[in-house]
Short mmCIF file of C-alpha atoms and ligand atoms in Angstrom, two decimals:
data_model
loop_
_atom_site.label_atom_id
_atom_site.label_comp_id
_atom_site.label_asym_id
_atom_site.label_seq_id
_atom_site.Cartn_x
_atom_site.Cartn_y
_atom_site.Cartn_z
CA UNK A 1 138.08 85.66 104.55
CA UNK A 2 135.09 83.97 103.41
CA UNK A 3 133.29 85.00 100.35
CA UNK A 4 130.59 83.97 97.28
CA UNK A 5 133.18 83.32 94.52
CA UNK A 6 131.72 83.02 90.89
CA UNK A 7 134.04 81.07 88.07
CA UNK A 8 133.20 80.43 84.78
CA UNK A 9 135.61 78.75 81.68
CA UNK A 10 133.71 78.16 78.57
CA UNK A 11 130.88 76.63 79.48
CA UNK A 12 131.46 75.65 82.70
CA UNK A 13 129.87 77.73 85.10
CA UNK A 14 130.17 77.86 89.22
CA UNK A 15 129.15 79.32 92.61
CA UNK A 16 130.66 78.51 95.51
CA UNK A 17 131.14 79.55 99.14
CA UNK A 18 135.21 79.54 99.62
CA UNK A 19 138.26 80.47 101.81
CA UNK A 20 140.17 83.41 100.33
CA UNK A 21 143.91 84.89 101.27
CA UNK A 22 143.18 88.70 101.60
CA UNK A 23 145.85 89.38 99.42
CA UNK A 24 143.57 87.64 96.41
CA UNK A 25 141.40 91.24 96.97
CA UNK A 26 141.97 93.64 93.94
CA UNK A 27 143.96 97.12 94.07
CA UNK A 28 141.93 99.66 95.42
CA UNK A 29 142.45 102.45 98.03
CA UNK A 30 140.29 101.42 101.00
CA UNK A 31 140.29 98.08 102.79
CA UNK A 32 136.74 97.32 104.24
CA UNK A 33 135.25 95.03 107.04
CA UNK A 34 132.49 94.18 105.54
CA UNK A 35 129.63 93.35 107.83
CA UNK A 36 126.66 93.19 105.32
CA UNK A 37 125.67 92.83 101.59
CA UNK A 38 122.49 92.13 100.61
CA UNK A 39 120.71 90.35 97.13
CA UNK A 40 119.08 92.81 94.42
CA UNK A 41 117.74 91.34 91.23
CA UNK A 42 120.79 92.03 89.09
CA UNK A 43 123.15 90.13 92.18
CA UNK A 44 120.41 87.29 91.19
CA UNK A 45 120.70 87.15 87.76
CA UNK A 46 124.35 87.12 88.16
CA UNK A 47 124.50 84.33 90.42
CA UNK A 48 122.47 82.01 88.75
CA UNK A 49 124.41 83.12 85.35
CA UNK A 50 121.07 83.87 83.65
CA UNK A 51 122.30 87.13 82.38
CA UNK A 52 125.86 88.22 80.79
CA UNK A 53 126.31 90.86 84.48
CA UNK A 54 130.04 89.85 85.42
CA UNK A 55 132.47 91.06 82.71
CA UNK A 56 135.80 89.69 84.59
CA UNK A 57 136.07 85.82 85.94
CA UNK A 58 136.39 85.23 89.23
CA UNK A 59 134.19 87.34 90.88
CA UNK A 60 133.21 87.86 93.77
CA UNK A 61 129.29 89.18 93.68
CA UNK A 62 127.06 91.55 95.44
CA UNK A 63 126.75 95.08 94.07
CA UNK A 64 126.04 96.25 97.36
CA UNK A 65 128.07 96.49 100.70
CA UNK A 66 128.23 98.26 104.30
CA UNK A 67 130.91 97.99 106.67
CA UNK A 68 133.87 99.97 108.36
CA UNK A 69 137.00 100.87 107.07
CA UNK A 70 139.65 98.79 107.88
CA UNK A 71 142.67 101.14 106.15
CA UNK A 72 142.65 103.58 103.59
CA UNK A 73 145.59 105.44 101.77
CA UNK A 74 142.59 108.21 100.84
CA UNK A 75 142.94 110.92 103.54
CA UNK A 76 138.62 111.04 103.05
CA UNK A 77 138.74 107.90 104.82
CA UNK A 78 140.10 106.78 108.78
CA UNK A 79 139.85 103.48 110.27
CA UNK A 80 136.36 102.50 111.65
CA UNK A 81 134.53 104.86 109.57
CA UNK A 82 131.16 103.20 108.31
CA UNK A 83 130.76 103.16 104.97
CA UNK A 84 127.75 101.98 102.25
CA UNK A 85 128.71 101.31 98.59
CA UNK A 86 125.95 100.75 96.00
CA UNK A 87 127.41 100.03 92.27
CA UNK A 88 129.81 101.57 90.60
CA UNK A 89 130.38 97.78 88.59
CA UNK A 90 131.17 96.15 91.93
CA UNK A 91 130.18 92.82 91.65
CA UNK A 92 130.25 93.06 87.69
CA UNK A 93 133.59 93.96 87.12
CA UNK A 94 135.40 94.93 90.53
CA UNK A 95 135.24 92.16 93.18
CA UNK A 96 132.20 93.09 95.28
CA UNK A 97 130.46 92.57 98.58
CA UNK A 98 129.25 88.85 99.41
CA UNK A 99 132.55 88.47 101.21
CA UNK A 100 133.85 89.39 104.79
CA UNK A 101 136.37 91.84 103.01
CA UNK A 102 136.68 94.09 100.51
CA UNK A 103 139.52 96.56 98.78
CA UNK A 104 138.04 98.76 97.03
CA UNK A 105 138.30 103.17 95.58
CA UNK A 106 137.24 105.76 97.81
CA UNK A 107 135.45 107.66 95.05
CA UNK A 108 133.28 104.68 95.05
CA UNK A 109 132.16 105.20 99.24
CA UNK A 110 129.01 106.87 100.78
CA UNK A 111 129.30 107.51 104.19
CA UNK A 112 126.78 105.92 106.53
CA UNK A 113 124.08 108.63 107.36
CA UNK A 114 124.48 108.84 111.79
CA UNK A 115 120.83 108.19 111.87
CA UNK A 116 120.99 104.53 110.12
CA UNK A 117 122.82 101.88 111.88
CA UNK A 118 125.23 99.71 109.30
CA UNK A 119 122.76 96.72 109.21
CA UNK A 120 119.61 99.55 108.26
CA UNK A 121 122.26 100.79 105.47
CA UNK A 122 122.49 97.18 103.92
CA UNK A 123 118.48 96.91 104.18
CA UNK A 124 118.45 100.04 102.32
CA UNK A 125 120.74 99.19 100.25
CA UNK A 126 120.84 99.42 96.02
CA UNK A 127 117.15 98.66 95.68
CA UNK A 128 116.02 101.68 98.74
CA UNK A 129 118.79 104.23 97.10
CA UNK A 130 117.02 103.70 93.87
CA UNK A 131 113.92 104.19 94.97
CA UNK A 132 114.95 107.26 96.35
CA UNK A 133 116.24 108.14 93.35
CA UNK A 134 113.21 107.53 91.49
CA UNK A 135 111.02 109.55 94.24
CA UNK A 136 114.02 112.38 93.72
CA UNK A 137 112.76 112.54 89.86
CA UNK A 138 109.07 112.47 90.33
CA UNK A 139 109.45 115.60 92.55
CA UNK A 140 112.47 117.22 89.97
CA UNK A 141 109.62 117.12 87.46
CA UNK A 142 106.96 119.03 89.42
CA UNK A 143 105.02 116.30 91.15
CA UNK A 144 103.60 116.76 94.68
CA UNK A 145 101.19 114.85 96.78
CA UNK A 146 98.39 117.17 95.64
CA UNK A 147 99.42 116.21 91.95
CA UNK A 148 97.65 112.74 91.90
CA UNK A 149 98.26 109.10 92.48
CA UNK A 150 101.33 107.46 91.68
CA UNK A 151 101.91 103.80 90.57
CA UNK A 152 104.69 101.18 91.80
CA UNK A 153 105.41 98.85 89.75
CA UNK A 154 106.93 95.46 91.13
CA UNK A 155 105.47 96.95 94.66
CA UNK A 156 106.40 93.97 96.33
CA UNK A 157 109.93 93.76 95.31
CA UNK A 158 112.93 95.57 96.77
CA UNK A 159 112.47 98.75 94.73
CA UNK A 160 108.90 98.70 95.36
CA UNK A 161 108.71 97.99 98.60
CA UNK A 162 111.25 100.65 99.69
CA UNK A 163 109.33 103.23 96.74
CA UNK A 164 106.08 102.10 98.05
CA UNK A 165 106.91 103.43 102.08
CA UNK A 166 108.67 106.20 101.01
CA UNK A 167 105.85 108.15 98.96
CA UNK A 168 103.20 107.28 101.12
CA UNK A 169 104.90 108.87 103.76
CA UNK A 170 105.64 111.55 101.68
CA UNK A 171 102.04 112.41 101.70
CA UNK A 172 101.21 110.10 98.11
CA UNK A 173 98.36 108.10 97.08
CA UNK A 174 100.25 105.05 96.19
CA UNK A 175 98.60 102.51 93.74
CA UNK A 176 100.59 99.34 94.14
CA UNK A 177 100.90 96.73 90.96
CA UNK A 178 102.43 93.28 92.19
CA UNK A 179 101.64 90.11 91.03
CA UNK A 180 101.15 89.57 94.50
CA UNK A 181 98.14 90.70 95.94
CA UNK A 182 96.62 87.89 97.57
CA UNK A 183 99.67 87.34 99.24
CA UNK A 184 100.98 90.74 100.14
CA UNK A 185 98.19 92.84 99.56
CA UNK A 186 98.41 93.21 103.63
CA UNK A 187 101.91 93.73 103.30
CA UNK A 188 101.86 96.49 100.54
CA UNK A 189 98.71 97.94 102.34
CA UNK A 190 101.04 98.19 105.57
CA UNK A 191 103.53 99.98 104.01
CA UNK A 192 101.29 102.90 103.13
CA UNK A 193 99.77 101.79 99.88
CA UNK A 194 95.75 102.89 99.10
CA UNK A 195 95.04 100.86 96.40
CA UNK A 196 96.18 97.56 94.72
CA UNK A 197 96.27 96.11 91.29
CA UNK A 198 96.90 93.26 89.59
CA UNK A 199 99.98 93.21 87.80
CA UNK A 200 98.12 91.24 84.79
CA UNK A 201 96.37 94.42 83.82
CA UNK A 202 99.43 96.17 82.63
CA UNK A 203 101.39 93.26 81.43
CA UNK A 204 99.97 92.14 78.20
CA UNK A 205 101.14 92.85 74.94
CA UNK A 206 99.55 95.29 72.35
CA UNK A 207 97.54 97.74 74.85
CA UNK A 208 95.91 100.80 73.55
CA UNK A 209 98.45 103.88 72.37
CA UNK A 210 96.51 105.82 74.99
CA UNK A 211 94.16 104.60 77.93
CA UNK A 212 92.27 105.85 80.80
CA UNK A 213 94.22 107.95 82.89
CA UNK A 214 94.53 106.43 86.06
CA UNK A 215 97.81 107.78 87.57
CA UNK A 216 100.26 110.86 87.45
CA UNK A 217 103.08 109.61 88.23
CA UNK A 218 104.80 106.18 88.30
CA UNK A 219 108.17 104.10 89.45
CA UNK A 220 108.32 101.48 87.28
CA UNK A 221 110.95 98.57 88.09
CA UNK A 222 109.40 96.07 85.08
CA UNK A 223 109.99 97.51 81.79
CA UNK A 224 108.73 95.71 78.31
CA UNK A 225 104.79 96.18 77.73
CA UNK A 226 104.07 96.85 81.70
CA UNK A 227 106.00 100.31 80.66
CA UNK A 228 104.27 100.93 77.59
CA UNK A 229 101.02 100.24 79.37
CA UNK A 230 101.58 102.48 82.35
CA UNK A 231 103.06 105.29 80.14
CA UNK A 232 99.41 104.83 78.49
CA UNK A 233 97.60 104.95 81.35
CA UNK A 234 99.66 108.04 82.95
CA UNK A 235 97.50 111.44 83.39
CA UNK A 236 98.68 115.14 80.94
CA UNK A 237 101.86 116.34 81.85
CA UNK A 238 102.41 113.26 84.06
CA UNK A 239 105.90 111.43 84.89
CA UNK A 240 107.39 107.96 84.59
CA UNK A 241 110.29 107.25 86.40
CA UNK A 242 111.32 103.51 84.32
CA UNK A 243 114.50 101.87 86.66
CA UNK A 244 114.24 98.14 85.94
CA UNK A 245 113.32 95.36 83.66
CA UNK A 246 111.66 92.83 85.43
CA UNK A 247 109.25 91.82 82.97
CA UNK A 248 111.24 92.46 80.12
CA UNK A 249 114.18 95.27 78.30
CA UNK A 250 112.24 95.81 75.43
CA UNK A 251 109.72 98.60 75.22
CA UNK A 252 107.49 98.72 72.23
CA UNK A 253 105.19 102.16 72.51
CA UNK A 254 103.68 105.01 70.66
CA UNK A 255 104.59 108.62 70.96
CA UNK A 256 101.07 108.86 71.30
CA UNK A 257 101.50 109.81 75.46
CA UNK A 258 104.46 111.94 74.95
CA UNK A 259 102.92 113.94 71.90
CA UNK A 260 99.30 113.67 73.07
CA UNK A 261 99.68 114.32 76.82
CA UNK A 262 103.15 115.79 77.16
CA UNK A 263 103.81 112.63 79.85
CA UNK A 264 107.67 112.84 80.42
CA UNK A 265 110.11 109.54 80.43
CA UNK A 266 112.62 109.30 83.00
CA UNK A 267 115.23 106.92 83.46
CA UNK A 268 117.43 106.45 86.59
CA UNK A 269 120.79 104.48 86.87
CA UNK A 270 122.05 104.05 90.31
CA UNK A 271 125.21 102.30 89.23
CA UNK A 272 127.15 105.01 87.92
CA UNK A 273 125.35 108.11 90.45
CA UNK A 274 127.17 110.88 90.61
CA UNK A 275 128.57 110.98 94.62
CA UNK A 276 127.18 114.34 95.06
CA UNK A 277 123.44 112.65 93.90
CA UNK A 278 124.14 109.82 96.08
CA UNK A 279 124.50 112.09 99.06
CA UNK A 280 121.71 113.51 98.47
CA UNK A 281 119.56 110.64 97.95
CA UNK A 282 120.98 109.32 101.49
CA UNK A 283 120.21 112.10 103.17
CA UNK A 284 116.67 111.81 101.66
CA UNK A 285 116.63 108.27 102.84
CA UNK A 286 117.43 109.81 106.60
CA UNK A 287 114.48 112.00 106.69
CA UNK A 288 111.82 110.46 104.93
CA UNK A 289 111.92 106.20 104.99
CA UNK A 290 109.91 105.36 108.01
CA UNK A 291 113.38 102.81 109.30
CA UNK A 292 110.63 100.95 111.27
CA UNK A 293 109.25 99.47 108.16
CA UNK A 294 112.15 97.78 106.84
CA UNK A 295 112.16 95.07 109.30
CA UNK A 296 108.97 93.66 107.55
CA UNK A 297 111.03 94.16 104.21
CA UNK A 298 113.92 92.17 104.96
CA UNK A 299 114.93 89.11 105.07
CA UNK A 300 118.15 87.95 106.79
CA UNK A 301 120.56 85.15 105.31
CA UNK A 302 124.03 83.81 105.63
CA UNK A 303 126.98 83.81 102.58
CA UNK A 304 125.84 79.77 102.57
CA UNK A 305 122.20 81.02 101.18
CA UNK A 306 122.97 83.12 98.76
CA UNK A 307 122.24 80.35 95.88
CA UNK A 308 119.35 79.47 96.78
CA UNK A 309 118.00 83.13 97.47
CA UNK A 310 119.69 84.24 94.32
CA UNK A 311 117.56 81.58 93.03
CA UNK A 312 114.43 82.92 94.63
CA UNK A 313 114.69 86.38 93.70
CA UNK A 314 115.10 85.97 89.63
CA UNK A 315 112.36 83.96 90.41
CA UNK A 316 110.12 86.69 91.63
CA UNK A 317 109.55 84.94 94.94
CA UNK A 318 111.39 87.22 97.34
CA UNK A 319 109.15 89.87 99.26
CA UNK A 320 111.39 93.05 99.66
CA UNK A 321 114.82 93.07 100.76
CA UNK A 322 117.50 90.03 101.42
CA UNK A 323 120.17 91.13 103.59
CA UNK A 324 123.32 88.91 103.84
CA UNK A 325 125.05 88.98 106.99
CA UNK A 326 128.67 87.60 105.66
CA UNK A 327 130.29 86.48 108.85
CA UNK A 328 127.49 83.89 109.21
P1 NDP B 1 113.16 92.34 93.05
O1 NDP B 1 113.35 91.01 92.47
O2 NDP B 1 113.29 92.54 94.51
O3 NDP B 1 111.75 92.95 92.62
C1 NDP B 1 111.28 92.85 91.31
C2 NDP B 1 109.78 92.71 91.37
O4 NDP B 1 109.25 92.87 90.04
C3 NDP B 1 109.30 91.33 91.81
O5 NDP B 1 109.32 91.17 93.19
C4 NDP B 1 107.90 91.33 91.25
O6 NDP B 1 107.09 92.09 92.13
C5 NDP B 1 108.05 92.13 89.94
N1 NDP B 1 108.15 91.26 88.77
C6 NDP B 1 108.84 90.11 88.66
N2 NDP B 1 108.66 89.58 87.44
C7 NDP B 1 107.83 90.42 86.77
C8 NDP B 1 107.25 90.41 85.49
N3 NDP B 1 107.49 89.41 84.62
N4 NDP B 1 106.44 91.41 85.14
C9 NDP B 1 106.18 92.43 85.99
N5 NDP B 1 106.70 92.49 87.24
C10 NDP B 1 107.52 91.49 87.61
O7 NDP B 1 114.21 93.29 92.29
P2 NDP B 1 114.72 94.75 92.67
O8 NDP B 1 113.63 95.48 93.36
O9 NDP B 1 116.06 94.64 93.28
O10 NDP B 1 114.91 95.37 91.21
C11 NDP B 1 113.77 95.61 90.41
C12 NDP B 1 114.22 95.95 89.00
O11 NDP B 1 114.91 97.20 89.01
C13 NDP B 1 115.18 94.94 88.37
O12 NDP B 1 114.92 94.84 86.99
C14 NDP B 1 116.54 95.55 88.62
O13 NDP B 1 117.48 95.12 87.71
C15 NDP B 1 116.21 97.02 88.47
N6 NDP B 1 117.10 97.90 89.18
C16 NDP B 1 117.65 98.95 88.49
C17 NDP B 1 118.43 99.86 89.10
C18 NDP B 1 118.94 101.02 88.33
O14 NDP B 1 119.90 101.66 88.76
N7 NDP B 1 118.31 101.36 87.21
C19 NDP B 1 118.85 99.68 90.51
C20 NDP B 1 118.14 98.60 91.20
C21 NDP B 1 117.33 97.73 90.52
P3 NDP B 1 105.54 91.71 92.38
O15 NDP B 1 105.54 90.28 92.81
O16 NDP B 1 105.10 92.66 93.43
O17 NDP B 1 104.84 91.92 91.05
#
């Protein structure tokens, strides 16, 4: 089997595309074909070793795969079954998906909604389950389409992107921050959103405790002082969903929107999902992402690529999804 091994001893660290027994595959209770995995920021930042994500040497990346089960000693799982796995530490601690196999628990499988094909599951992927996720919150805490706009964050990112589609075809004004406009403004327009803004105006340091409201709700996939600044920004009784730290972990804010305007604070983690919440979300996923959208998300590459696209994507420069098809 090929796969994307990372090795690191001391200082020394490497990425390479290699030949691997199938034996070399950890314990685990399912044996899958994988077909696809796909890039998300934190595959990136592990790749390129610019952040401490793998906490067991070698490893084989990619937090996300989809494929069909190959053999299972879990009676929940038969050969050819299609499965999707999003997190639970693949990739970080368990070897993950960026290889043409993998041996992993059963706890840790979602089975492939009927209405998305395997390759639309990859597309999907971490990034789409977590936007899902986020939209799941927004509407736990009261929000509805009547409620006001709502703000994505990192819009033209895989989180965003997928967020972005998702509420405005929910019915959502969507206000779209990206860095990006001039580039993808037709882009993030096309996947439903009504307005665009620069993502300068929420990213500097030291914005007022409160601001103008401009938004009841937001996803926010950047963190730091773009989450203080939305939080500041976000309309009474208003909700931020914060999933991601793009711009930065910390957050340095005032209690001022939480004591003045009773905005709530959300945070989602996909990684460790209860499987009943991931059902849920992929059902979600089968009734309200437009599927038709996500070919102008993604972007197709090969296990050779996945440097150089791990490259791109801490870089910022990758417009929605990367899927990697592993047997190429
Ligand atoms: P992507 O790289 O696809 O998207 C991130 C986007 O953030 C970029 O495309 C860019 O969008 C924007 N961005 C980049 N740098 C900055 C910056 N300095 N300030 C503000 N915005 C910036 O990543 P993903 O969509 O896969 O993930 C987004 C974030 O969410 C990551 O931090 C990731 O770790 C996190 N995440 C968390 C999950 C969870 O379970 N909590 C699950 C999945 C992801 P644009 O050019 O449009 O501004």
């Amino acid at each position: 089997m090929r796969a994307v091994l990372l090795n690191k001893t001391d200082d020394d660290f490497s990425c390479d595309v290699v030949d691997l027994a199938e034996d070399a595959l950890p314990d685990g209770e399912v044996l899958v074909a994988v077909e696809y995995s796909t890039l998300n920021y934190k595959d990136g930042l592990a790749i390129t070793d610019s952040s401490p994500i793998v906490r067991s040497w070698p490893m084989v990346p990619g937090v996300d795969l989809a494929g069909t089960v190959l053999s299972s000693s879990e009676d929940g799982y038969k050969v050819g079954d299609r499965v999707v796995l999003n997190g639970w530490d693949v990739g970080e601690k368990h070897w993950g998906g960026l290889a043409e196999r993998a041996r992993v628990q059963a706890a840790w499988l979602t089975r492939i909604p009927e209405d998305f094909s395997t390759y639309e599951a990859a597309a999907i992927g971490t990034a789409g389950y977590t936007a899902m996720l986020c939209v799941l919150a927004l509407e736990e805490h009261g929000l509805t389409p009547e409620s006001g706009p709502i703000l994505v964050t990192g819009a033209a990112g895989g989180v965003g992107s997928v967020a972005v589609s998702i509420l405005a075809g929910l019915g959502y004004e969507v206000v779209a921050s990206s860095g990006r406009v001039d580039s993808e403004g037709d882009y993030l327009r096309s996947l439903g959103a009504a307005s665009l803004i620069d993502r300068v105006e929420l990213s500097s340091e030291g914005g007022r405790p409160l601001a103008k409201t401009r938004w009841t709700g937001a996803i926010d996939v950047a963190g730091s002082h773009t989450l203080a600044n939305v939080l500041a920004a976000t309309a009474p009784h208003g909700c931020v969903v914060a999933c991601g730290l793009a711009q930065g972990m910390d957050l340095v804010t005032t209690v001022a929107p939480f004591i003045l305007r009773g905005v709530t604070l959300v945070g989602v983690d996909s990684v460790h999902e209860s499987q009943e919440r991931r059902q849920t979300a992929w059902s979600r996923l089968a009734t309200d992402l437009d599927v038709s959208q996500l070919e102008s998300m993604v972007s197709e590459i090969g296990l050779d690529d996945v440097p150089k696209s791990a490259a791109d994507i801490v870089a910022g420069k990758v417009r929605g999804r990367i899927v990697v098809d592993v047997g190429r």
